[in-house]
């Protein structure tokens, strides 16, 4: 569904991505792992058009979107959940969710396998948000905020969800809950997920494919199962 070829992104003299090749299969979870500064966030920002690459191409469903305007990405079926859980703090949970709905296709493209189309769907998936629908977003816990940004992204009815470090700073129990939910969504709806994570253990527990980035380069592309099993690879690149 998503083909990333020879992608190079630079910030002045810094090469954040260096000739990266990644294929994201439809209906699967592709996890991109790597240490701080490996280039994971730059990868998602380049794919979603927030940053322009110095070289290379990004192709979505056969269409070259490398130079497509960032505001066209939602219409193309891409939703990006950036690191940091950016909710609008003074708005209520429900108002934040309605912002996500503004990105949904107006013609109600029924061919899209969107698992979350209405607020009711969102609250069904994340009951904690339903309980707090009238609370201002700043009153939420970190886990609830993460749920809110994912729910908001899903309400735009994407076919490809880009998730940047959803586990960051969350208790293991909450991480497990959120990752289970993502796994369920993909299994039930055919959604495609490109997940960027430092938490390799959790990411590999739900991913189909694991990719390791190191200093902007892809150093491993394996099935998640092979990566989980291969002690040498895990020790060398993932530190567990
Ligand atoms: P983290 O988990 O810390 O976000 P990451 O794997 O997502 O790390 P990136 O944030 O993509 O990595 O950073 C890759 C490299 O690019 C790093 O060397 C970083 O310092 C550099 N970098 C990232 N953003 C910028 C920027 N806006 N200006 C200059 N350098 C940047």
JSON list of N, CA, C and O in Angstrom, two decimals, residues 124-165:
[
{"chain": "A", "resi": 124, "resn": "UNK", "atom": "N", "xyz": [-17.48, 3.47, 21.75]},
{"chain": "A", "resi": 124, "resn": "UNK", "atom": "CA", "xyz": [-17.58, 2.01, 21.87]},
{"chain": "A", "resi": 124, "resn": "UNK", "atom": "C", "xyz": [-16.19, 1.39, 21.97]},
{"chain": "A", "resi": 124, "resn": "UNK", "atom": "O", "xyz": [-15.95, 0.45, 22.73]},
{"chain": "A", "resi": 125, "resn": "UNK", "atom": "N", "xyz": [-15.28, 1.97, 21.21]},
{"chain": "A", "resi": 125, "resn": "UNK", "atom": "CA", "xyz": [-13.91, 1.46, 21.17]},
{"chain": "A", "resi": 125, "resn": "UNK", "atom": "C", "xyz": [-13.12, 1.90, 22.40]},
{"chain": "A", "resi": 125, "resn": "UNK", "atom": "O", "xyz": [-12.30, 1.15, 22.94]},
{"chain": "A", "resi": 126, "resn": "UNK", "atom": "N", "xyz": [-13.39, 3.13, 22.83]},
{"chain": "A", "resi": 126, "resn": "UNK", "atom": "CA", "xyz": [-12.67, 3.70, 23.98]},
{"chain": "A", "resi": 126, "resn": "UNK", "atom": "C", "xyz": [-13.69, 4.15, 25.02]},
{"chain": "A", "resi": 126, "resn": "UNK", "atom": "O", "xyz": [-14.00, 5.35, 25.12]},
{"chain": "A", "resi": 127, "resn": "UNK", "atom": "N", "xyz": [-14.21, 3.23, 25.82]},
{"chain": "A", "resi": 127, "resn": "UNK", "atom": "CA", "xyz": [-15.26, 3.60, 26.79]},
{"chain": "A", "resi": 127, "resn": "UNK", "atom": "C", "xyz": [-14.80, 4.71, 27.74]},
{"chain": "A", "resi": 127, "resn": "UNK", "atom": "O", "xyz": [-15.62, 5.54, 28.16]},
{"chain": "A", "resi": 128, "resn": "UNK", "atom": "N", "xyz": [-13.51, 4.76, 28.05]},
{"chain": "A", "resi": 128, "resn": "UNK", "atom": "CA", "xyz": [-13.02, 5.79, 28.98]},
{"chain": "A", "resi": 128, "resn": "UNK", "atom": "C", "xyz": [-13.29, 7.19, 28.42]},
{"chain": "A", "resi": 128, "resn": "UNK", "atom": "O", "xyz": [-13.53, 8.14, 29.17]},
{"chain": "A", "resi": 129, "resn": "UNK", "atom": "N", "xyz": [-13.27, 7.32, 27.10]},
{"chain": "A", "resi": 129, "resn": "UNK", "atom": "CA", "xyz": [-13.53, 8.62, 26.48]},
{"chain": "A", "resi": 129, "resn": "UNK", "atom": "C", "xyz": [-15.01, 8.97, 26.57]},
{"chain": "A", "resi": 129, "resn": "UNK", "atom": "O", "xyz": [-15.39, 10.12, 26.77]},
{"chain": "A", "resi": 130, "resn": "UNK", "atom": "N", "xyz": [-15.84, 7.96, 26.44]},
{"chain": "A", "resi": 130, "resn": "UNK", "atom": "CA", "xyz": [-17.29, 8.17, 26.58]},
{"chain": "A", "resi": 130, "resn": "UNK", "atom": "C", "xyz": [-17.63, 8.68, 27.97]},
{"chain": "A", "resi": 130, "resn": "UNK", "atom": "O", "xyz": [-18.43, 9.61, 28.13]},
{"chain": "A", "resi": 131, "resn": "UNK", "atom": "N", "xyz": [-16.96, 8.11, 28.98]},
{"chain": "A", "resi": 131, "resn": "UNK", "atom": "CA", "xyz": [-17.21, 8.54, 30.36]},
{"chain": "A", "resi": 131, "resn": "UNK", "atom": "C", "xyz": [-16.79, 9.99, 30.58]},
{"chain": "A", "resi": 131, "resn": "UNK", "atom": "O", "xyz": [-17.25, 10.64, 31.51]},
{"chain": "A", "resi": 132, "resn": "UNK", "atom": "N", "xyz": [-15.87, 10.47, 29.77]},
{"chain": "A", "resi": 132, "resn": "UNK", "atom": "CA", "xyz": [-15.31, 11.81, 29.98]},
{"chain": "A", "resi": 132, "resn": "UNK", "atom": "C", "xyz": [-15.63, 12.76, 28.83]},
{"chain": "A", "resi": 132, "resn": "UNK", "atom": "O", "xyz": [-14.94, 13.76, 28.65]},
{"chain": "A", "resi": 133, "resn": "UNK", "atom": "N", "xyz": [-16.66, 12.47, 28.07]},
{"chain": "A", "resi": 133, "resn": "UNK", "atom": "CA", "xyz": [-16.89, 13.21, 26.83]},
{"chain": "A", "resi": 133, "resn": "UNK", "atom": "C", "xyz": [-17.02, 14.72, 27.04]},
{"chain": "A", "resi": 133, "resn": "UNK", "atom": "O", "xyz": [-16.66, 15.50, 26.17]},
{"chain": "A", "resi": 134, "resn": "UNK", "atom": "N", "xyz": [-17.53, 15.13, 28.22]},
{"chain": "A", "resi": 134, "resn": "UNK", "atom": "CA", "xyz": [-17.71, 16.58, 28.44]},
{"chain": "A", "resi": 134, "resn": "UNK", "atom": "C", "xyz": [-16.60, 17.23, 29.24]},
{"chain": "A", "resi": 134, "resn": "UNK", "atom": "O", "xyz": [-16.66, 18.40, 29.57]},
{"chain": "A", "resi": 135, "resn": "UNK", "atom": "N", "xyz": [-15.58, 16.43, 29.57]},
{"chain": "A", "resi": 135, "resn": "UNK", "atom": "CA", "xyz": [-14.44, 17.00, 30.30]},
{"chain": "A", "resi": 135, "resn": "UNK", "atom": "C", "xyz": [-13.48, 17.67, 29.34]},
{"chain": "A", "resi": 135, "resn": "UNK", "atom": "O", "xyz": [-13.31, 17.22, 28.20]},
{"chain": "A", "resi": 136, "resn": "UNK", "atom": "N", "xyz": [-12.82, 18.72, 29.82]},
{"chain": "A", "resi": 136, "resn": "UNK", "atom": "CA", "xyz": [-11.78, 19.33, 29.00]},
{"chain": "A", "resi": 136, "resn": "UNK", "atom": "C", "xyz": [-10.62, 18.34, 28.86]},
{"chain": "A", "resi": 136, "resn": "UNK", "atom": "O", "xyz": [-10.31, 17.59, 29.79]},
{"chain": "A", "resi": 137, "resn": "UNK", "atom": "N", "xyz": [-9.99, 18.38, 27.69]},
{"chain": "A", "resi": 137, "resn": "UNK", "atom": "CA", "xyz": [-8.96, 17.37, 27.39]},
{"chain": "A", "resi": 137, "resn": "UNK", "atom": "C", "xyz": [-7.78, 17.43, 28.35]},
{"chain": "A", "resi": 137, "resn": "UNK", "atom": "O", "xyz": [-7.13, 16.42, 28.60]},
{"chain": "A", "resi": 138, "resn": "UNK", "atom": "N", "xyz": [-7.51, 18.61, 28.93]},
{"chain": "A", "resi": 138, "resn": "UNK", "atom": "CA", "xyz": [-6.34, 18.70, 29.83]},
{"chain": "A", "resi": 138, "resn": "UNK", "atom": "C", "xyz": [-6.55, 17.93, 31.12]},
{"chain": "A", "resi": 138, "resn": "UNK", "atom": "O", "xyz": [-5.59, 17.71, 31.86]},
{"chain": "A", "resi": 139, "resn": "UNK", "atom": "N", "xyz": [-7.78, 17.52, 31.39]},
{"chain": "A", "resi": 139, "resn": "UNK", "atom": "CA", "xyz": [-8.03, 16.77, 32.63]},
{"chain": "A", "resi": 139, "resn": "UNK", "atom": "C", "xyz": [-7.76, 15.28, 32.45]},
{"chain": "A", "resi": 139, "resn": "UNK", "atom": "O", "xyz": [-7.83, 14.52, 33.40]},
{"chain": "A", "resi": 140, "resn": "UNK", "atom": "N", "xyz": [-7.46, 14.85, 31.24]},
{"chain": "A", "resi": 140, "resn": "UNK", "atom": "CA", "xyz": [-7.27, 13.42, 30.98]},
{"chain": "A", "resi": 140, "resn": "UNK", "atom": "C", "xyz": [-5.88, 12.95, 31.43]},
{"chain": "A", "resi": 140, "resn": "UNK", "atom": "O", "xyz": [-4.92, 13.72, 31.44]},
{"chain": "A", "resi": 141, "resn": "UNK", "atom": "N", "xyz": [-5.79, 11.66, 31.73]},
{"chain": "A", "resi": 141, "resn": "UNK", "atom": "CA", "xyz": [-4.49, 11.05, 32.01]},
{"chain": "A", "resi": 141, "resn": "UNK", "atom": "C", "xyz": [-3.73, 10.88, 30.69]},
{"chain": "A", "resi": 141, "resn": "UNK", "atom": "O", "xyz": [-4.32, 11.02, 29.59]},
{"chain": "A", "resi": 142, "resn": "UNK", "atom": "N", "xyz": [-2.45, 10.54, 30.78]},
{"chain": "A", "resi": 142, "resn": "UNK", "atom": "CA", "xyz": [-1.65, 10.33, 29.58]},
{"chain": "A", "resi": 142, "resn": "UNK", "atom": "C", "xyz": [-2.23, 9.25, 28.67]},
{"chain": "A", "resi": 142, "resn": "UNK", "atom": "O", "xyz": [-2.29, 9.40, 27.45]},
{"chain": "A", "resi": 143, "resn": "UNK", "atom": "N", "xyz": [-2.68, 8.17, 29.29]},
{"chain": "A", "resi": 143, "resn": "UNK", "atom": "CA", "xyz": [-3.26, 7.06, 28.51]},
{"chain": "A", "resi": 143, "resn": "UNK", "atom": "C", "xyz": [-4.54, 7.48, 27.81]},
{"chain": "A", "resi": 143, "resn": "UNK", "atom": "O", "xyz": [-4.77, 7.15, 26.64]},
{"chain": "A", "resi": 144, "resn": "UNK", "atom": "N", "xyz": [-5.37, 8.24, 28.55]},
{"chain": "A", "resi": 144, "resn": "UNK", "atom": "CA", "xyz": [-6.63, 8.70, 27.95]},
{"chain": "A", "resi": 144, "resn": "UNK", "atom": "C", "xyz": [-6.36, 9.68, 26.80]},
{"chain": "A", "resi": 144, "resn": "UNK", "atom": "O", "xyz": [-7.06, 9.67, 25.79]},
{"chain": "A", "resi": 145, "resn": "UNK", "atom": "N", "xyz": [-5.35, 10.51, 26.98]},
{"chain": "A", "resi": 145, "resn": "UNK", "atom": "CA", "xyz": [-4.99, 11.44, 25.89]},
{"chain": "A", "resi": 145, "resn": "UNK", "atom": "C", "xyz": [-4.53, 10.67, 24.66]},
{"chain": "A", "resi": 145, "resn": "UNK", "atom": "O", "xyz": [-4.84, 11.04, 23.54]},
{"chain": "A", "resi": 146, "resn": "UNK", "atom": "N", "xyz": [-3.76, 9.62, 24.89]},
{"chain": "A", "resi": 146, "resn": "UNK", "atom": "CA", "xyz": [-3.30, 8.83, 23.75]},
{"chain": "A", "resi": 146, "resn": "UNK", "atom": "C", "xyz": [-4.51, 8.22, 23.04]},
{"chain": "A", "resi": 146, "resn": "UNK", "atom": "O", "xyz": [-4.58, 8.19, 21.82]},
{"chain": "A", "resi": 147, "resn": "UNK", "atom": "N", "xyz": [-5.46, 7.73, 23.85]},
{"chain": "A", "resi": 147, "resn": "UNK", "atom": "CA", "xyz": [-6.68, 7.17, 23.25]},
{"chain": "A", "resi": 147, "resn": "UNK", "atom": "C", "xyz": [-7.42, 8.24, 22.46]},
{"chain": "A", "resi": 147, "resn": "UNK", "atom": "O", "xyz": [-7.94, 7.99, 21.37]},
{"chain": "A", "resi": 148, "resn": "UNK", "atom": "N", "xyz": [-7.47, 9.45, 23.02]},
{"chain": "A", "resi": 148, "resn": "UNK", "atom": "CA", "xyz": [-8.18, 10.55, 22.35]},
{"chain": "A", "resi": 148, "resn": "UNK", "atom": "C", "xyz": [-7.54, 10.88, 21.00]},
{"chain": "A", "resi": 148, "resn": "UNK", "atom": "O", "xyz": [-8.25, 11.03, 20.00]},
{"chain": "A", "resi": 149, "resn": "UNK", "atom": "N", "xyz": [-6.22, 10.94, 20.95]},
{"chain": "A", "resi": 149, "resn": "UNK", "atom": "CA", "xyz": [-5.61, 11.31, 19.65]},
{"chain": "A", "resi": 149, "resn": "UNK", "atom": "C", "xyz": [-5.77, 10.18, 18.63]},
{"chain": "A", "resi": 149, "resn": "UNK", "atom": "O", "xyz": [-5.92, 10.44, 17.43]},
{"chain": "A", "resi": 150, "resn": "UNK", "atom": "N", "xyz": [-5.77, 8.94, 19.11]},
{"chain": "A", "resi": 150, "resn": "UNK", "atom": "CA", "xyz": [-5.98, 7.83, 18.17]},
{"chain": "A", "resi": 150, "resn": "UNK", "atom": "C", "xyz": [-7.44, 7.85, 17.68]},
{"chain": "A", "resi": 150, "resn": "UNK", "atom": "O", "xyz": [-7.71, 7.73, 16.48]},
{"chain": "A", "resi": 151, "resn": "UNK", "atom": "N", "xyz": [-8.37, 8.03, 18.61]},
{"chain": "A", "resi": 151, "resn": "UNK", "atom": "CA", "xyz": [-9.79, 8.06, 18.23]},
{"chain": "A", "resi": 151, "resn": "UNK", "atom": "C", "xyz": [-10.04, 9.21, 17.26]},
{"chain": "A", "resi": 151, "resn": "UNK", "atom": "O", "xyz": [-10.76, 9.05, 16.26]},
{"chain": "A", "resi": 152, "resn": "UNK", "atom": "N", "xyz": [-9.44, 10.36, 17.54]},
{"chain": "A", "resi": 152, "resn": "UNK", "atom": "CA", "xyz": [-9.63, 11.53, 16.66]},
{"chain": "A", "resi": 152, "resn": "UNK", "atom": "C", "xyz": [-9.10, 11.23, 15.25]},
{"chain": "A", "resi": 152, "resn": "UNK", "atom": "O", "xyz": [-9.74, 11.56, 14.26]},
{"chain": "A", "resi": 153, "resn": "UNK", "atom": "N", "xyz": [-7.95, 10.56, 15.20]},
{"chain": "A", "resi": 153, "resn": "UNK", "atom": "CA", "xyz": [-7.39, 10.21, 13.88]},
{"chain": "A", "resi": 153, "resn": "UNK", "atom": "C", "xyz": [-8.30, 9.21, 13.16]},
{"chain": "A", "resi": 153, "resn": "UNK", "atom": "O", "xyz": [-8.53, 9.31, 11.96]},
{"chain": "A", "resi": 154, "resn": "UNK", "atom": "N", "xyz": [-8.85, 8.26, 13.90]},
{"chain": "A", "resi": 154, "resn": "UNK", "atom": "CA", "xyz": [-9.70, 7.23, 13.27]},
{"chain": "A", "resi": 154, "resn": "UNK", "atom": "C", "xyz": [-10.99, 7.83, 12.72]},
{"chain": "A", "resi": 154, "resn": "UNK", "atom": "O", "xyz": [-11.54, 7.33, 11.74]},
{"chain": "A", "resi": 155, "resn": "UNK", "atom": "N", "xyz": [-11.47, 8.90, 13.36]},
{"chain": "A", "resi": 155, "resn": "UNK", "atom": "CA", "xyz": [-12.71, 9.53, 12.90]},
{"chain": "A", "resi": 155, "resn": "UNK", "atom": "C", "xyz": [-12.54, 10.20, 11.53]},
{"chain": "A", "resi": 155, "resn": "UNK", "atom": "O", "xyz": [-13.53, 10.50, 10.86]},
{"chain": "A", "resi": 156, "resn": "UNK", "atom": "N", "xyz": [-11.31, 10.42, 11.11]},
{"chain": "A", "resi": 156, "resn": "UNK", "atom": "CA", "xyz": [-11.09, 10.91, 9.74]},
{"chain": "A", "resi": 156, "resn": "UNK", "atom": "C", "xyz": [-11.19, 9.76, 8.73]},
{"chain": "A", "resi": 156, "resn": "UNK", "atom": "O", "xyz": [-11.02, 9.97, 7.53]},
{"chain": "A", "resi": 157, "resn": "UNK", "atom": "N", "xyz": [-11.47, 8.57, 9.22]},
{"chain": "A", "resi": 157, "resn": "UNK", "atom": "CA", "xyz": [-11.66, 7.37, 8.41]},
{"chain": "A", "resi": 157, "resn": "UNK", "atom": "C", "xyz": [-10.47, 7.07, 7.50]},
{"chain": "A", "resi": 157, "resn": "UNK", "atom": "O", "xyz": [-10.62, 6.93, 6.27]},
{"chain": "A", "resi": 158, "resn": "UNK", "atom": "N", "xyz": [-9.29, 6.96, 8.11]},
{"chain": "A", "resi": 158, "resn": "UNK", "atom": "CA", "xyz": [-8.10, 6.68, 7.29]},
{"chain": "A", "resi": 158, "resn": "UNK", "atom": "C", "xyz": [-8.04, 5.23, 6.86]},
{"chain": "A", "resi": 158, "resn": "UNK", "atom": "O", "xyz": [-8.66, 4.35, 7.48]},
{"chain": "A", "resi": 159, "resn": "UNK", "atom": "N", "xyz": [-7.26, 5.00, 5.81]},
{"chain": "A", "resi": 159, "resn": "UNK", "atom": "CA", "xyz": [-6.91, 3.62, 5.47]},
{"chain": "A", "resi": 159, "resn": "UNK", "atom": "C", "xyz": [-5.50, 3.30, 5.96]},
{"chain": "A", "resi": 159, "resn": "UNK", "atom": "O", "xyz": [-5.15, 2.15, 6.13]},
{"chain": "A", "resi": 160, "resn": "UNK", "atom": "N", "xyz": [-4.71, 4.37, 6.17]},
{"chain": "A", "resi": 160, "resn": "UNK", "atom": "CA", "xyz": [-3.34, 4.21, 6.67]},
{"chain": "A", "resi": 160, "resn": "UNK", "atom": "C", "xyz": [-3.17, 5.10, 7.89]},
{"chain": "A", "resi": 160, "resn": "UNK", "atom": "O", "xyz": [-3.35, 6.32, 7.82]},
{"chain": "A", "resi": 161, "resn": "UNK", "atom": "N", "xyz": [-2.82, 4.48, 9.01]},
{"chain": "A", "resi": 161, "resn": "UNK", "atom": "CA", "xyz": [-2.63, 5.21, 10.26]},
{"chain": "A", "resi": 161, "resn": "UNK", "atom": "C", "xyz": [-1.14, 5.24, 10.59]},
{"chain": "A", "resi": 161, "resn": "UNK", "atom": "O", "xyz": [-0.49, 4.18, 10.67]},
{"chain": "A", "resi": 162, "resn": "UNK", "atom": "N", "xyz": [-0.59, 6.44, 10.76]},
{"chain": "A", "resi": 162, "resn": "UNK", "atom": "CA", "xyz": [0.81, 6.60, 11.15]},
{"chain": "A", "resi": 162, "resn": "UNK", "atom": "C", "xyz": [0.83, 6.91, 12.64]},
{"chain": "A", "resi": 162, "resn": "UNK", "atom": "O", "xyz": [0.27, 7.92, 13.06]},
{"chain": "A", "resi": 163, "resn": "UNK", "atom": "N", "xyz": [1.46, 6.05, 13.43]},
{"chain": "A", "resi": 163, "resn": "UNK", "atom": "CA", "xyz": [1.45, 6.23, 14.88]},
{"chain": "A", "resi": 163, "resn": "UNK", "atom": "C", "xyz": [2.86, 6.46, 15.39]},
{"chain": "A", "resi": 163, "resn": "UNK", "atom": "O", "xyz": [3.72, 5.60, 15.24]},
{"chain": "A", "resi": 164, "resn": "UNK", "atom": "N", "xyz": [3.09, 7.61, 16.02]},
{"chain": "A", "resi": 164, "resn": "UNK", "atom": "CA", "xyz": [4.43, 7.93, 16.50]},
{"chain": "A", "resi": 164, "resn": "UNK", "atom": "C", "xyz": [4.52, 7.73, 18.02]},
{"chain": "A", "resi": 164, "resn": "UNK", "atom": "O", "xyz": [3.91, 8.49, 18.78]},
{"chain": "A", "resi": 165, "resn": "UNK", "atom": "N", "xyz": [5.26, 6.72, 18.43]},
{"chain": "A", "resi": 165, "resn": "UNK", "atom": "CA", "xyz": [5.55, 6.44, 19.84]},
{"chain": "A", "resi": 165, "resn": "UNK", "atom": "C", "xyz": [4.33, 6.52, 20.77]},
{"chain": "A", "resi": 165, "resn": "UNK", "atom": "O", "xyz": [4.36, 7.24, 21.78]}
]
